[in-house]
Amino acid sequence: MSPENPRPVTAREVVATLSGAPLDEARLLVERYAEDPRKQVRHAVEVTRRRIEREDAERRRVEAMYELQDELGGRGIVVGVDEVGRGALAGPLTVAAVCLPSEPRIWGLNDSKQLSARDRERTAALVAEQAVAVGIAHVEPESIDALGIVPCLRHAMASAIRDTGLDSDCVLIDGNPIGAHPAELCVVRGDAQIACIAAASIVAKVTRDALMVSYEREYPGYHLAECKGYGSADHVRAIRELGLSPIHRRSFCGNFVEQPRLF
C-alpha cells in the first residue's frame, strides 16, 4: 500500500492503541474515533473515556493536596511529617519527614493506608527520587516502654525533622498538636489532604514494613511479615504461645504474657 493510500487501521489495532495510550494521547484518540461505527472501537472509546475521567479526577485530587500544602505552609521551606507503628505490639515507632518541590507533581500521593503495597513502593521510590529532602527516625520498643508513646512520638518527629537537614519555615504534621517543632501546624487527617504529609506517611510505612519483614527472619513464629507488629489474631496467639521477643513492647502486651522470651 502506498503512502498516499495507507492501509486501513483494523478494529483490533485501534483497541490496542487506545488501551495503551498515555492520557494526553488518549484524549486525541477518543476524538478521532468517536464516530467510528465498529462495535469493538465504540466499546474501546467508551472504556478509554471513563479512564480519562478517572485519571482527571485523580489529578484534581492530587493538585488539591499541593494547593492546600501551599495555602497552609506558605512560601518558605515546608516539611510534612507522619508516623507509623504507634499502636503496634512489636517493632519501632517510625517517623518520616519530607519536603517536596512544587514540580514535578508526584501523582498517586495519598494516605498510605489507602494505597496497595505495590502502589506504596512505587510512590515511595518517586518521593525518594524527587523530594528536596527526606528524614527518618525510629524509636525502639525499650524506649517506648520506658518513656511512653507520646514523648517518644514527639522525640521521633523532632529527630526526623532534623534528619532532613533543612531549616524549616513550616512543619505540617498529621494529627493533633505534639510540640515537635516551633513552627509545627497539625492537621487531622492531613495524610489524606496535604501532599508532603502524604509523602511522609508513605515513606514511613514502606520503611517500617521492610524492617518488620526483616525481623520475621530474626524472630520467626510471630507472623511479623504479615502483621507488621500489629495485634492480629495470629500475632497475639504467637505471643501467648512463645512469649515476648526482644522487639516486643512489654507495656503494650501485658494482657497476653507476663515474662519475655529470651533469645
PDB file of C-alpha atoms in Angstrom:
ATOM      1  CA  MET A   1       0.000   0.000   0.000  1.00  0.00           C
ATOM      2  CA  SER A   2       1.465   3.365  -0.965  1.00  0.00           C
ATOM      3  CA  PRO A   3       1.885   6.283   1.498  1.00  0.00           C
ATOM      4  CA  GLU A   4      -0.831   8.155  -0.425  1.00  0.00           C
ATOM      5  CA  ASN A   5      -3.270   5.305   0.212  1.00  0.00           C
ATOM      6  CA  PRO A   6      -2.385   3.822   3.629  1.00  0.00           C
ATOM      7  CA  ARG A   7      -3.770   0.512   4.829  1.00  0.00           C
ATOM      8  CA  PRO A   8      -6.977   0.919   6.880  1.00  0.00           C
ATOM      9  CA  VAL A   9      -6.487   0.505  10.622  1.00  0.00           C
ATOM     10  CA  THR A  10      -8.242  -2.588  11.911  1.00  0.00           C
ATOM     11  CA  ALA A  11     -10.599  -2.508  14.895  1.00  0.00           C
ATOM     12  CA  ARG A  12      -8.166  -4.681  16.858  1.00  0.00           C
ATOM     13  CA  GLU A  13      -5.339  -2.209  16.217  1.00  0.00           C
ATOM     14  CA  VAL A  14      -7.499   0.712  17.332  1.00  0.00           C
ATOM     15  CA  VAL A  15      -8.468  -1.101  20.547  1.00  0.00           C
ATOM     16  CA  ALA A  16      -4.819  -1.896  21.313  1.00  0.00           C
ATOM     17  CA  THR A  17      -3.762   1.699  20.653  1.00  0.00           C
ATOM     18  CA  LEU A  18      -6.498   3.136  22.874  1.00  0.00           C
ATOM     19  CA  SER A  19      -5.791   0.756  25.762  1.00  0.00           C
ATOM     20  CA  GLY A  20      -2.096   1.601  25.885  1.00  0.00           C
ATOM     21  CA  ALA A  21      -2.217   5.316  25.166  1.00  0.00           C
ATOM     22  CA  PRO A  22      -0.968   7.874  27.724  1.00  0.00           C
ATOM     23  CA  LEU A  23      -3.536  10.372  28.986  1.00  0.00           C
ATOM     24  CA  ASP A  24      -2.884  13.225  26.552  1.00  0.00           C
ATOM     25  CA  GLU A  25      -2.683  10.914  23.550  1.00  0.00           C
ATOM     26  CA  ALA A  26      -5.820   9.081  24.689  1.00  0.00           C
ATOM     27  CA  ARG A  27      -7.807  12.334  24.552  1.00  0.00           C
ATOM     28  CA  LEU A  28      -6.874  12.819  20.892  1.00  0.00           C
ATOM     29  CA  LEU A  29      -7.627   9.211  20.024  1.00  0.00           C
ATOM     30  CA  VAL A  30     -11.064   9.387  21.637  1.00  0.00           C
ATOM     31  CA  GLU A  31     -11.863  12.409  19.474  1.00  0.00           C
ATOM     32  CA  ARG A  32     -10.513  10.694  16.353  1.00  0.00           C
ATOM     33  CA  TYR A  33     -12.533   7.509  16.800  1.00  0.00           C
ATOM     34  CA  ALA A  34     -15.634   8.942  18.483  1.00  0.00           C
ATOM     35  CA  GLU A  35     -17.766   8.401  15.383  1.00  0.00           C
ATOM     36  CA  ASP A  36     -16.262   5.079  14.320  1.00  0.00           C
ATOM     37  CA  PRO A  37     -19.180   2.686  13.666  1.00  0.00           C
ATOM     38  CA  ARG A  38     -17.335  -0.522  14.557  1.00  0.00           C
ATOM     39  CA  LYS A  39     -18.677  -2.118  17.757  1.00  0.00           C
ATOM     40  CA  GLN A  40     -15.242  -3.017  19.163  1.00  0.00           C
ATOM     41  CA  VAL A  41     -13.989   0.504  18.589  1.00  0.00           C
ATOM     42  CA  ARG A  42     -17.078   2.133  20.144  1.00  0.00           C
ATOM     43  CA  HIS A  43     -16.611  -0.003  23.246  1.00  0.00           C
ATOM     44  CA  ALA A  44     -12.904   0.806  23.430  1.00  0.00           C
ATOM     45  CA  VAL A  45     -13.623   4.510  23.047  1.00  0.00           C
ATOM     46  CA  GLU A  46     -16.102   4.410  25.924  1.00  0.00           C
ATOM     47  CA  VAL A  47     -13.675   2.473  28.158  1.00  0.00           C
ATOM     48  CA  THR A  48     -10.937   4.972  27.360  1.00  0.00           C
ATOM     49  CA  ARG A  49     -13.253   7.910  28.028  1.00  0.00           C
ATOM     50  CA  ARG A  50     -14.015   6.530  31.500  1.00  0.00           C
ATOM     51  CA  ARG A  51     -10.292   6.006  32.121  1.00  0.00           C
ATOM     52  CA  ILE A  52      -9.622   9.629  31.205  1.00  0.00           C
ATOM     53  CA  GLU A  53     -12.359  10.783  33.590  1.00  0.00           C
ATOM     54  CA  ARG A  54     -10.856   8.709  36.434  1.00  0.00           C
ATOM     55  CA  GLU A  55      -7.345   9.971  35.776  1.00  0.00           C
ATOM     56  CA  ASP A  56      -8.554  13.569  35.536  1.00  0.00           C
ATOM     57  CA  ALA A  57     -10.345  13.198  38.887  1.00  0.00           C
ATOM     58  CA  GLU A  58      -7.211  11.679  40.418  1.00  0.00           C
ATOM     59  CA  ARG A  59      -5.065  14.542  39.149  1.00  0.00           C
ATOM     60  CA  ARG A  60      -7.518  17.089  40.554  1.00  0.00           C
ATOM     61  CA  ARG A  61      -7.324  15.291  43.910  1.00  0.00           C
ATOM     62  CA  VAL A  62      -3.531  15.424  43.999  1.00  0.00           C
ATOM     63  CA  GLU A  63      -3.465  19.029  42.755  1.00  0.00           C
ATOM     64  CA  ALA A  64      -5.739  19.934  45.670  1.00  0.00           C
ATOM     65  CA  MET A  65      -3.224  18.333  48.071  1.00  0.00           C
ATOM     66  CA  TYR A  66      -0.451  20.547  46.724  1.00  0.00           C
ATOM     67  CA  GLU A  67      -2.699  23.601  46.831  1.00  0.00           C
ATOM     68  CA  LEU A  68      -3.575  23.031  50.493  1.00  0.00           C
ATOM     69  CA  GLN A  69       0.106  22.469  51.265  1.00  0.00           C
ATOM     70  CA  ASP A  70       0.909  25.862  49.735  1.00  0.00           C
ATOM     71  CA  GLU A  71      -2.025  27.523  51.491  1.00  0.00           C
ATOM     72  CA  LEU A  72      -1.088  26.246  54.951  1.00  0.00           C
ATOM     73  CA  GLY A  73       2.681  26.118  54.581  1.00  0.00           C
ATOM     74  CA  GLY A  74       3.344  29.386  52.818  1.00  0.00           C
ATOM     75  CA  ARG A  75       6.250  30.187  50.506  1.00  0.00           C
ATOM     76  CA  GLY A  76       9.160  29.032  52.667  1.00  0.00           C
ATOM     77  CA  ILE A  77      10.582  25.593  53.362  1.00  0.00           C
ATOM     78  CA  VAL A  78       7.677  23.280  54.203  1.00  0.00           C
ATOM     79  CA  VAL A  79       8.187  19.820  55.677  1.00  0.00           C
ATOM     80  CA  GLY A  80       5.467  17.193  56.108  1.00  0.00           C
ATOM     81  CA  VAL A  81       5.646  14.674  58.961  1.00  0.00           C
ATOM     82  CA  ASP A  82       3.821  11.430  59.716  1.00  0.00           C
ATOM     83  CA  GLU A  83       4.334   8.307  61.792  1.00  0.00           C
ATOM     84  CA  VAL A  84       3.595   4.608  61.585  1.00  0.00           C
ATOM     85  CA  GLY A  85       3.668   1.932  64.263  1.00  0.00           C
ATOM     86  CA  ARG A  86       2.144   3.953  67.072  1.00  0.00           C
ATOM     87  CA  GLY A  87      -0.271   1.185  68.065  1.00  0.00           C
ATOM     88  CA  ALA A  88       1.864  -1.839  67.196  1.00  0.00           C
ATOM     89  CA  LEU A  89       2.743  -4.505  69.747  1.00  0.00           C
ATOM     90  CA  ALA A  90       6.205  -5.106  68.278  1.00  0.00           C
ATOM     91  CA  GLY A  91       8.806  -3.149  66.387  1.00  0.00           C
ATOM     92  CA  PRO A  92       9.736   0.525  66.401  1.00  0.00           C
ATOM     93  CA  LEU A  93       7.737   3.673  66.096  1.00  0.00           C
ATOM     94  CA  THR A  94       8.846   5.149  62.760  1.00  0.00           C
ATOM     95  CA  VAL A  95       8.530   8.777  61.653  1.00  0.00           C
ATOM     96  CA  ALA A  96       9.272  10.289  58.263  1.00  0.00           C
ATOM     97  CA  ALA A  97       9.683  13.960  57.353  1.00  0.00           C
ATOM     98  CA  VAL A  98       9.525  15.004  53.687  1.00  0.00           C
ATOM     99  CA  CYS A  99       9.992  18.269  51.815  1.00  0.00           C
ATOM    100  CA  LEU A 100       8.608  18.208  48.265  1.00  0.00           C
ATOM    101  CA  PRO A 101       9.319  20.551  45.360  1.00  0.00           C
ATOM    102  CA  SER A 102       6.396  22.269  43.653  1.00  0.00           C
ATOM    103  CA  GLU A 103       7.299  20.472  40.437  1.00  0.00           C
ATOM    104  CA  PRO A 104       7.178  17.794  39.297  1.00  0.00           C
ATOM    105  CA  ARG A 105       3.962  16.636  40.918  1.00  0.00           C
ATOM    106  CA  ILE A 106       4.005  13.139  42.349  1.00  0.00           C
ATOM    107  CA  TRP A 107       0.786  11.610  41.039  1.00  0.00           C
ATOM    108  CA  GLY A 108      -0.663   8.944  43.330  1.00  0.00           C
ATOM    109  CA  LEU A 109       0.143  10.614  46.636  1.00  0.00           C
ATOM    110  CA  ASN A 110      -2.369   9.624  49.282  1.00  0.00           C
ATOM    111  CA  ASP A 111      -2.709   8.425  52.840  1.00  0.00           C
ATOM    112  CA  SER A 112      -0.514   5.309  52.846  1.00  0.00           C
ATOM    113  CA  LYS A 113      -3.402   3.254  54.249  1.00  0.00           C
ATOM    114  CA  GLN A 114      -5.388   3.949  51.080  1.00  0.00           C
ATOM    115  CA  LEU A 115      -2.706   2.502  48.801  1.00  0.00           C
ATOM    116  CA  SER A 116      -1.803  -1.063  47.962  1.00  0.00           C
ATOM    117  CA  ALA A 117       1.653  -2.295  48.950  1.00  0.00           C
ATOM    118  CA  ARG A 118       2.700  -2.122  45.299  1.00  0.00           C
ATOM    119  CA  ASP A 119       1.498   1.475  44.918  1.00  0.00           C
ATOM    120  CA  ARG A 120       3.196   2.479  48.170  1.00  0.00           C
ATOM    121  CA  GLU A 121       6.504   1.051  46.938  1.00  0.00           C
ATOM    122  CA  ARG A 122       6.168   2.813  43.582  1.00  0.00           C
ATOM    123  CA  THR A 123       5.235   6.151  45.154  1.00  0.00           C
ATOM    124  CA  ALA A 124       7.937   5.904  47.835  1.00  0.00           C
ATOM    125  CA  ALA A 125      10.513   5.447  45.057  1.00  0.00           C
ATOM    126  CA  LEU A 126       9.212   8.605  43.353  1.00  0.00           C
ATOM    127  CA  VAL A 127       9.408  10.518  46.629  1.00  0.00           C
ATOM    128  CA  ALA A 128      12.990   9.354  47.194  1.00  0.00           C
ATOM    129  CA  GLU A 129      13.883  10.442  43.665  1.00  0.00           C
ATOM    130  CA  GLN A 130      12.139  13.818  43.605  1.00  0.00           C
ATOM    131  CA  ALA A 131      11.978  15.095  47.194  1.00  0.00           C
ATOM    132  CA  VAL A 132      14.071  18.059  48.300  1.00  0.00           C
ATOM    133  CA  ALA A 133      14.867  16.125  51.482  1.00  0.00           C
ATOM    134  CA  VAL A 134      13.724  13.079  53.445  1.00  0.00           C
ATOM    135  CA  GLY A 135      14.317  12.429  57.148  1.00  0.00           C
ATOM    136  CA  ILE A 136      13.695   9.190  59.074  1.00  0.00           C
ATOM    137  CA  ALA A 137      13.663   8.414  62.784  1.00  0.00           C
ATOM    138  CA  HIS A 138      12.923   5.228  64.746  1.00  0.00           C
ATOM    139  CA  VAL A 139      12.165   4.740  68.431  1.00  0.00           C
ATOM    140  CA  GLU A 140      12.819   1.231  69.680  1.00  0.00           C
ATOM    141  CA  PRO A 141      10.451  -0.747  71.943  1.00  0.00           C
ATOM    142  CA  GLU A 142      12.555  -0.394  75.102  1.00  0.00           C
ATOM    143  CA  SER A 143      12.338   3.392  74.889  1.00  0.00           C
ATOM    144  CA  ILE A 144       8.589   3.230  74.333  1.00  0.00           C
ATOM    145  CA  ASP A 145       8.251   1.013  77.401  1.00  0.00           C
ATOM    146  CA  ALA A 146      10.409   3.333  79.486  1.00  0.00           C
ATOM    147  CA  LEU A 147       9.056   6.716  78.415  1.00  0.00           C
ATOM    148  CA  GLY A 148       5.590   6.156  76.969  1.00  0.00           C
ATOM    149  CA  ILE A 149       4.375   6.550  73.415  1.00  0.00           C
ATOM    150  CA  VAL A 150       3.630  10.295  73.368  1.00  0.00           C
ATOM    151  CA  PRO A 151       7.083  11.513  74.500  1.00  0.00           C
ATOM    152  CA  CYS A 152       8.645   9.027  72.075  1.00  0.00           C
ATOM    153  CA  LEU A 153       6.474  10.290  69.248  1.00  0.00           C
ATOM    154  CA  ARG A 154       7.469  13.880  69.987  1.00  0.00           C
ATOM    155  CA  HIS A 155      11.148  12.933  70.082  1.00  0.00           C
ATOM    156  CA  ALA A 156      10.944  10.893  66.864  1.00  0.00           C
ATOM    157  CA  MET A 157       9.191  13.677  64.975  1.00  0.00           C
ATOM    158  CA  ALA A 158      11.783  16.212  66.089  1.00  0.00           C
ATOM    159  CA  SER A 159      14.570  13.799  65.082  1.00  0.00           C
ATOM    160  CA  ALA A 160      13.073  13.124  61.649  1.00  0.00           C
ATOM    161  CA  ILE A 161      12.708  16.860  61.014  1.00  0.00           C
ATOM    162  CA  ARG A 162      16.377  17.397  61.956  1.00  0.00           C
ATOM    163  CA  ASP A 163      17.354  14.483  59.746  1.00  0.00           C
ATOM    164  CA  THR A 164      16.129  16.377  56.670  1.00  0.00           C
ATOM    165  CA  GLY A 165      18.952  18.853  57.225  1.00  0.00           C
ATOM    166  CA  LEU A 166      16.585  21.731  56.470  1.00  0.00           C
ATOM    167  CA  ASP A 167      15.780  24.882  58.427  1.00  0.00           C
ATOM    168  CA  SER A 168      12.023  24.535  58.126  1.00  0.00           C
ATOM    169  CA  ASP A 169       9.737  27.558  57.982  1.00  0.00           C
ATOM    170  CA  CYS A 170       6.642  25.402  58.476  1.00  0.00           C
ATOM    171  CA  VAL A 171       6.226  21.806  59.626  1.00  0.00           C
ATOM    172  CA  LEU A 172       2.908  20.196  58.705  1.00  0.00           C
ATOM    173  CA  ILE A 173       2.142  17.229  60.942  1.00  0.00           C
ATOM    174  CA  ASP A 174      -0.616  14.661  60.654  1.00  0.00           C
ATOM    175  CA  GLY A 175      -2.791  14.550  63.754  1.00  0.00           C
ATOM    176  CA  ASN A 176      -3.083  16.636  66.901  1.00  0.00           C
ATOM    177  CA  PRO A 177      -0.561  19.136  68.361  1.00  0.00           C
ATOM    178  CA  ILE A 178       2.548  17.334  69.593  1.00  0.00           C
ATOM    179  CA  GLY A 179       5.174  20.013  70.289  1.00  0.00           C
ATOM    180  CA  ALA A 180       7.834  18.560  67.999  1.00  0.00           C
ATOM    181  CA  HIS A 181       8.825  21.835  66.307  1.00  0.00           C
ATOM    182  CA  PRO A 182       8.275  25.554  66.985  1.00  0.00           C
ATOM    183  CA  ALA A 183       6.785  26.039  63.510  1.00  0.00           C
ATOM    184  CA  GLU A 184       4.522  22.995  63.533  1.00  0.00           C
ATOM    185  CA  LEU A 185       0.966  23.085  62.222  1.00  0.00           C
ATOM    186  CA  CYS A 186      -1.024  19.944  62.926  1.00  0.00           C
ATOM    187  CA  VAL A 187      -3.811  18.816  60.622  1.00  0.00           C
ATOM    188  CA  VAL A 188      -6.140  15.947  61.495  1.00  0.00           C
ATOM    189  CA  ARG A 189      -6.294  13.573  58.514  1.00  0.00           C
ATOM    190  CA  GLY A 190      -3.502  15.576  56.954  1.00  0.00           C
ATOM    191  CA  ASP A 191      -2.081  12.447  55.324  1.00  0.00           C
ATOM    192  CA  ALA A 192      -5.093  12.387  53.001  1.00  0.00           C
ATOM    193  CA  GLN A 193      -5.184  16.135  52.368  1.00  0.00           C
ATOM    194  CA  ILE A 194      -1.648  17.540  52.138  1.00  0.00           C
ATOM    195  CA  ALA A 195       0.987  16.388  49.647  1.00  0.00           C
ATOM    196  CA  CYS A 196       4.083  16.449  51.857  1.00  0.00           C
ATOM    197  CA  ILE A 197       2.306  14.704  54.754  1.00  0.00           C
ATOM    198  CA  ALA A 198       1.025  12.007  52.394  1.00  0.00           C
ATOM    199  CA  ALA A 199       4.578  11.541  51.128  1.00  0.00           C
ATOM    200  CA  ALA A 200       5.825  11.210  54.701  1.00  0.00           C
ATOM    201  CA  SER A 201       3.130   8.662  55.533  1.00  0.00           C
ATOM    202  CA  ILE A 202       4.159   6.532  52.544  1.00  0.00           C
ATOM    203  CA  VAL A 203       7.894   6.733  53.281  1.00  0.00           C
ATOM    204  CA  ALA A 204       7.346   5.868  56.949  1.00  0.00           C
ATOM    205  CA  LYS A 205       5.096   2.919  56.107  1.00  0.00           C
ATOM    206  CA  VAL A 206       7.382   1.455  53.435  1.00  0.00           C
ATOM    207  CA  THR A 207      10.464   1.907  55.648  1.00  0.00           C
ATOM    208  CA  ARG A 208       8.917   0.273  58.707  1.00  0.00           C
ATOM    209  CA  ASP A 209       7.259  -2.548  56.731  1.00  0.00           C
ATOM    210  CA  ALA A 210      10.619  -3.524  55.254  1.00  0.00           C
ATOM    211  CA  LEU A 211      12.125  -3.581  58.736  1.00  0.00           C
ATOM    212  CA  MET A 212       9.347  -5.800  60.070  1.00  0.00           C
ATOM    213  CA  VAL A 213       9.785  -8.220  57.178  1.00  0.00           C
ATOM    214  CA  SER A 214      13.470  -8.498  58.086  1.00  0.00           C
ATOM    215  CA  TYR A 215      12.511  -9.188  61.724  1.00  0.00           C
ATOM    216  CA  GLU A 216      10.422 -12.145  60.545  1.00  0.00           C
ATOM    217  CA  ARG A 217      13.677 -13.971  59.793  1.00  0.00           C
ATOM    218  CA  GLU A 218      15.258 -12.991  63.093  1.00  0.00           C
ATOM    219  CA  TYR A 219      12.224 -13.744  65.255  1.00  0.00           C
ATOM    220  CA  PRO A 220      10.209 -16.402  63.425  1.00  0.00           C
ATOM    221  CA  GLY A 221       6.786 -17.539  64.520  1.00  0.00           C
ATOM    222  CA  TYR A 222       5.184 -14.160  65.230  1.00  0.00           C
ATOM    223  CA  HIS A 223       3.901 -13.535  61.669  1.00  0.00           C
ATOM    224  CA  LEU A 224       5.726 -10.197  61.616  1.00  0.00           C
ATOM    225  CA  ALA A 225       5.995 -10.058  57.815  1.00  0.00           C
ATOM    226  CA  GLU A 226       2.209 -10.245  57.623  1.00  0.00           C
ATOM    227  CA  CYS A 227       1.015  -8.246  60.631  1.00  0.00           C
ATOM    228  CA  LYS A 228       3.943  -5.770  60.710  1.00  0.00           C
ATOM    229  CA  GLY A 229       3.911  -5.999  64.514  1.00  0.00           C
ATOM    230  CA  TYR A 230       0.256  -5.092  64.984  1.00  0.00           C
ATOM    231  CA  GLY A 231      -2.132  -7.165  67.076  1.00  0.00           C
ATOM    232  CA  SER A 232      -3.510  -9.633  64.554  1.00  0.00           C
ATOM    233  CA  ALA A 233      -5.110 -12.810  65.854  1.00  0.00           C
ATOM    234  CA  ASP A 234      -2.126 -14.892  64.708  1.00  0.00           C
ATOM    235  CA  HIS A 235       0.329 -12.483  66.321  1.00  0.00           C
ATOM    236  CA  VAL A 236      -1.494 -12.450  69.664  1.00  0.00           C
ATOM    237  CA  ARG A 237      -1.747 -16.244  69.591  1.00  0.00           C
ATOM    238  CA  ALA A 238       2.002 -16.477  68.965  1.00  0.00           C
ATOM    239  CA  ILE A 239       2.760 -14.129  71.853  1.00  0.00           C
ATOM    240  CA  ARG A 240       0.733 -16.336  74.192  1.00  0.00           C
ATOM    241  CA  GLU A 241       2.480 -19.464  72.951  1.00  0.00           C
ATOM    242  CA  LEU A 242       6.046 -18.181  72.564  1.00  0.00           C
ATOM    243  CA  GLY A 243       6.255 -15.269  74.981  1.00  0.00           C
ATOM    244  CA  LEU A 244       7.762 -11.921  74.058  1.00  0.00           C
ATOM    245  CA  SER A 245      10.734 -11.342  71.791  1.00  0.00           C
ATOM    246  CA  PRO A 246      13.253  -8.515  72.312  1.00  0.00           C
ATOM    247  CA  ILE A 247      11.359  -6.340  69.822  1.00  0.00           C
ATOM    248  CA  HIS A 248       8.006  -6.546  71.603  1.00  0.00           C
ATOM    249  CA  ARG A 249       6.699  -3.638  73.656  1.00  0.00           C
ATOM    250  CA  ARG A 250       6.143  -5.178  77.054  1.00  0.00           C
ATOM    251  CA  SER A 251       3.949  -2.269  78.152  1.00  0.00           C
ATOM    252  CA  PHE A 252       1.615  -2.989  75.226  1.00  0.00           C
ATOM    253  CA  CYS A 253       1.470  -6.772  75.749  1.00  0.00           C
ATOM    254  CA  GLY A 254       0.529  -7.131  79.405  1.00  0.00           C
ATOM    255  CA  ASN A 255      -2.747  -8.839  78.568  1.00  0.00           C
ATOM    256  CA  PHE A 256      -1.037 -11.576  76.579  1.00  0.00           C
ATOM    257  CA  VAL A 257       2.043 -12.733  78.507  1.00  0.00           C
ATOM    258  CA  GLU A 258       3.938 -11.971  81.706  1.00  0.00           C
ATOM    259  CA  GLN A 259       7.520 -12.953  81.017  1.00  0.00           C
ATOM    260  CA  PRO A 260       9.699 -12.132  77.976  1.00  0.00           C
ATOM    261  CA  ARG A 261      11.132 -14.827  75.807  1.00  0.00           C
ATOM    262  CA  LEU A 262      14.936 -14.874  75.853  1.00  0.00           C
ATOM    263  CA  PHE A 263      16.842 -15.397  72.598  1.00  0.00           C
TER     264      PHE A 263
END
